mmCIF file of C-alpha atoms in Angstrom:
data_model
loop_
_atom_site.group_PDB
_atom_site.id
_atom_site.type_symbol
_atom_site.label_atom_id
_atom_site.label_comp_id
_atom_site.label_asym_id
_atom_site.label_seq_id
_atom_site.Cartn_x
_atom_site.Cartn_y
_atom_site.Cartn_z
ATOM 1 C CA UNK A 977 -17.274 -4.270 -31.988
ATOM 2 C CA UNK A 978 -16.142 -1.344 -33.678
ATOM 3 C CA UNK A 979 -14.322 1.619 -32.792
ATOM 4 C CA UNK A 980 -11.672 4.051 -33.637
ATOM 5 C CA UNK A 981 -10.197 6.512 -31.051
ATOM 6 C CA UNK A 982 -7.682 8.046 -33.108
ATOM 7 C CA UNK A 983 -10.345 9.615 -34.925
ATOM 8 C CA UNK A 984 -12.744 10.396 -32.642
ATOM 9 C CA UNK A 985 -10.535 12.049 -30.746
ATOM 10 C CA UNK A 986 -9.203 14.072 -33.549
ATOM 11 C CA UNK A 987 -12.683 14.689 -34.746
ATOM 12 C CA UNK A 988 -13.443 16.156 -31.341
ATOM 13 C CA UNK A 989 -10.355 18.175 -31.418
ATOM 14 C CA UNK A 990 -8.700 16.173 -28.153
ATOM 15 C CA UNK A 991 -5.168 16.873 -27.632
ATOM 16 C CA UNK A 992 -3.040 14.028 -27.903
ATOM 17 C CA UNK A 993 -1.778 13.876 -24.253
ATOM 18 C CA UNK A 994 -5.442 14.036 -22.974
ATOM 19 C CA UNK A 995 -6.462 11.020 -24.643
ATOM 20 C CA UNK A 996 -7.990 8.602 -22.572
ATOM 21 C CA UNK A 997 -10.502 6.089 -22.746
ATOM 22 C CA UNK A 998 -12.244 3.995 -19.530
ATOM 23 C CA UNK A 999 -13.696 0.484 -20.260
ATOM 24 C CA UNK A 1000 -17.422 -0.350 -18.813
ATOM 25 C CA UNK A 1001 -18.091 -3.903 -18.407
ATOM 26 C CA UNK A 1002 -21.798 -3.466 -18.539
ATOM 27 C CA UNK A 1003 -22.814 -5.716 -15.826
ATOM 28 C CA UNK A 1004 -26.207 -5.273 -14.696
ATOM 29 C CA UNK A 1005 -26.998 -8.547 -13.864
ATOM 30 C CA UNK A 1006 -23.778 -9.864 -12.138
ATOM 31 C CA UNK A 1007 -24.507 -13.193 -10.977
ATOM 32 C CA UNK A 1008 -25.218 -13.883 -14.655
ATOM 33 C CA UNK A 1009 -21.498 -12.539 -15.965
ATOM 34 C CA UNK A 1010 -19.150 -15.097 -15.792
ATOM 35 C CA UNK A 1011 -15.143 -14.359 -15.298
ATOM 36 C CA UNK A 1012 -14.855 -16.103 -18.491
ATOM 37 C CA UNK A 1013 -16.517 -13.732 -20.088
ATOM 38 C CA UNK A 1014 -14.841 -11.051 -19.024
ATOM 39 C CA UNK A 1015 -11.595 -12.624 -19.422
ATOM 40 C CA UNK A 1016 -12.209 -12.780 -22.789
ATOM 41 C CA UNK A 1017 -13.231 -9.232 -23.402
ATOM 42 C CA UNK A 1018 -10.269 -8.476 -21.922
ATOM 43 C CA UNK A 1019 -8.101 -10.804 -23.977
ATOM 44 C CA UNK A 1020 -10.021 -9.351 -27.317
ATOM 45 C CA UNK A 1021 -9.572 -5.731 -26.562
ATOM 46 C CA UNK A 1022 -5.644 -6.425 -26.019
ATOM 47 C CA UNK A 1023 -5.441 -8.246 -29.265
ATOM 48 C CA UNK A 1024 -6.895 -4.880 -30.936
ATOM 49 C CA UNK A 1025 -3.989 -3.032 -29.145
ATOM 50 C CA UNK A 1026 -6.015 -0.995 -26.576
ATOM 51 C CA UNK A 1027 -5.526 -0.384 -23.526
ATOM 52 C CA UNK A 1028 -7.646 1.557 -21.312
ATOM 53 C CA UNK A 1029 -6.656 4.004 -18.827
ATOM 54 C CA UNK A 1030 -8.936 1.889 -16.333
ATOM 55 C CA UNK A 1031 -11.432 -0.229 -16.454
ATOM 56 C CA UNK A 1032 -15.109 -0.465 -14.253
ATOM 57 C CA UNK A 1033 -17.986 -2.278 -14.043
ATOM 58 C CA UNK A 1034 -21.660 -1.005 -14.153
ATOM 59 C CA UNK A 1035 -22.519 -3.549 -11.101
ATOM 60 C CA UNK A 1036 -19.808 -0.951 -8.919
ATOM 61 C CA UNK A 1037 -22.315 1.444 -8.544
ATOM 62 C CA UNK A 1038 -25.541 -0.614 -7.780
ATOM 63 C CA UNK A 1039 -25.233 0.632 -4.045
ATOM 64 C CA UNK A 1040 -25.291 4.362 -4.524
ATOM 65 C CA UNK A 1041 -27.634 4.350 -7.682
ATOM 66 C CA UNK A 1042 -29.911 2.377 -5.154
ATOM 67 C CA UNK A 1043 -29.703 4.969 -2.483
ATOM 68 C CA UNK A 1044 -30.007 8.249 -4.205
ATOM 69 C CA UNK A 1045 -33.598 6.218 -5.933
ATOM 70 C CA UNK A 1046 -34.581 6.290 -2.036
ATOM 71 C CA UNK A 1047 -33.803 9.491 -1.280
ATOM 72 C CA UNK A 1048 -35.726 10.852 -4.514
ATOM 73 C CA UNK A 1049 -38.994 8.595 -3.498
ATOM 74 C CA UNK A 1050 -38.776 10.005 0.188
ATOM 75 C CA UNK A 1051 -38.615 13.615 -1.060
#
């Protein structure tokens, strides 16, 4: 894993008191993801010093992904 904020943001030209970042666990397959995994995301990403504004998970939005693909197929 690598990233750098600071510099992205300053690349993009991002004032300082609009920088915020949101971490996606990218859990497509849920049952599969263990809390122990994620716990130790978690822990790594705090021993780099960041902390996100919040943090979500892909498998959130299964539901509503799954209902706008049935209203496109009935259309």
């Amino acid at each position: 894993m690598n990233f750098n904020f600071s510099l992205a943001f300053e690349k993009l030209g991002v004032a300082p008191e609009n920088r915020r970042t949101i971490f996606r666990y990218d859990d497509t397959n849920p049952e599969a993801e263990t809390e122990e995994y994620i716990d130790s995301l978690r822990r790594d990403l705090e021993w780099l010093g960041w902390t996100p504004e919040r943090t979500t998970y892909s498998s959130d939005n299964f539901q509503a992904l799954y209902d706008l693909a049935v209203q496109l197929i009935k259309k």
